[in-house]
GROMACS .gro file of C-alpha atoms in nm:
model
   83
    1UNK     CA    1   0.000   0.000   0.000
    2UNK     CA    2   0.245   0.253   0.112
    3UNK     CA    3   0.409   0.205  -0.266
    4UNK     CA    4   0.117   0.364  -0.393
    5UNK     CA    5   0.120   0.635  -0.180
    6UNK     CA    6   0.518   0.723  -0.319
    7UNK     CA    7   0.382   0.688  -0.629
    8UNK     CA    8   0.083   0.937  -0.547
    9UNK     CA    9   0.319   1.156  -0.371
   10UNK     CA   10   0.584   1.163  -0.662
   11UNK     CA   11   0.283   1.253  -0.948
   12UNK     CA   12   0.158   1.495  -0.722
   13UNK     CA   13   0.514   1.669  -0.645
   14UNK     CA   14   0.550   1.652  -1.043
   15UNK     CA   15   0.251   1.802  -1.160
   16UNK     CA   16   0.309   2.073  -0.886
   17UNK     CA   17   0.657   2.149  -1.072
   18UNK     CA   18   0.894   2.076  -0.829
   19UNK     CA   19   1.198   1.908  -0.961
   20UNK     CA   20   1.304   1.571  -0.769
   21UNK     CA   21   1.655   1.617  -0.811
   22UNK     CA   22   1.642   1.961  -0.703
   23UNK     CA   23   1.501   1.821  -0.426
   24UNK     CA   24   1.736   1.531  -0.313
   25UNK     CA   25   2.019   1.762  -0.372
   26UNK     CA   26   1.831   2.008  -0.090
   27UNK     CA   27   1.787   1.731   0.120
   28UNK     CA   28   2.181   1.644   0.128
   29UNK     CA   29   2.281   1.977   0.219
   30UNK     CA   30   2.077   2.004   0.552
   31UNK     CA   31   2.172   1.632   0.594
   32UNK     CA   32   2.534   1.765   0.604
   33UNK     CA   33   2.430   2.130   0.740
   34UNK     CA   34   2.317   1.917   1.062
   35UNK     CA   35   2.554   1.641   1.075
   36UNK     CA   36   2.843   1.819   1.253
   37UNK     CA   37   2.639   1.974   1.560
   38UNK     CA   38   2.440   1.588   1.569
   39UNK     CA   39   2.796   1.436   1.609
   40UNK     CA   40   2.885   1.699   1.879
   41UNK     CA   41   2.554   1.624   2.036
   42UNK     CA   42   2.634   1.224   2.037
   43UNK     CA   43   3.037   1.261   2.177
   44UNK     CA   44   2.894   1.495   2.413
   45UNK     CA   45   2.654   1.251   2.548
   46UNK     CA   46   2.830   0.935   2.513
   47UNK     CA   47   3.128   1.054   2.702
   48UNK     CA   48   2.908   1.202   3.016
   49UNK     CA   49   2.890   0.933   3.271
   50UNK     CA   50   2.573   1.093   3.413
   51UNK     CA   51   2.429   0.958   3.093
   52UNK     CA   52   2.601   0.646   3.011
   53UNK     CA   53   2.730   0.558   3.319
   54UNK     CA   54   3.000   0.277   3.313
   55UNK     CA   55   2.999   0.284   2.934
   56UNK     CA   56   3.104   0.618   2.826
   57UNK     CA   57   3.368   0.592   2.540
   58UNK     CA   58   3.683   0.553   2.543
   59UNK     CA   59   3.917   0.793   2.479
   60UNK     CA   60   3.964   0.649   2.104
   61UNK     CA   61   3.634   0.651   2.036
   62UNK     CA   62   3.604   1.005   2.175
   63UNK     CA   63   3.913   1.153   1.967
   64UNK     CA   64   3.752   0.986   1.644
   65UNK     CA   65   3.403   1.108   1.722
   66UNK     CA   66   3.572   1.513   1.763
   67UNK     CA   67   3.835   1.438   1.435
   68UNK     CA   68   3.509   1.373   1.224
   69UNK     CA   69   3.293   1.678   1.383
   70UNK     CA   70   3.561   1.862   1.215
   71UNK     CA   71   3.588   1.726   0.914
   72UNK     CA   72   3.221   1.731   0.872
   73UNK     CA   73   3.228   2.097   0.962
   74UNK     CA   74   3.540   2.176   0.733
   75UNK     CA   75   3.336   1.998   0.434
   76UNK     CA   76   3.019   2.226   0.554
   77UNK     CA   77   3.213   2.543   0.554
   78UNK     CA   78   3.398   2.461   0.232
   79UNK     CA   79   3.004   2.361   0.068
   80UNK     CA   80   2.885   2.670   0.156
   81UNK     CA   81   3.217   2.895   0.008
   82UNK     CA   82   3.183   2.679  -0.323
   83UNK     CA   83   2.770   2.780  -0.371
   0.00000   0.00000   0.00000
C-alpha cells in the first residue's frame, strides 16, 4: 500500500513542478548542514557518565568522534564557500 502512496506523492510533487533532483540535492545539504552539531551532540553525550554511566567511550572513540565533527564541519564550511 504505502508504494502507492510514493507513487501518489511523486505525481503529485510533479505536476506541482517541483523538480526531484532539485530536491534530493536540498535534502543532502541540511543532511550535512546538521551532521556536525548531531555528532557533537552524540560525543557529548556518550562521554558524560551521568548519561552512560560505566559505558562512556573511550578515549579512542572520543578523539575519532571530535576528528570527524571537524571534518564534517570543514566539508560544511567549504560547501557553503563553493555555492
Amino acid at each position: 500500500m504505502s508504494g502507492r502512496l510514493d507513487v501518489l506523492v511523486g505525481l503529485i510533487l510533479n505536476f506541482v513542478g517541483l523538480n526531484a533532483v532539485a530536491m534530493l540535492f536540498w535534502s543532502a545539504v541540511v543532511n550535512e548542514v546538521l551532521a556536525a552539531p548531531l555528532i557533537v551532540l552524540v560525543v557529548l553525550l556518550t562521554s558524560d557518565p551521568t548519561v552512560m554511566g560505566k559505558r562512556v567511550n573511550s578515549p579512542l572513540l572520543r578523539w575519532l568522534g571530535w576528528a570527524t565533527a571537524i571534518i564534517m564541519t570543514t566539508a560544511t564550511v567549504g560547501m557553503f564557500m563553493t555555492l
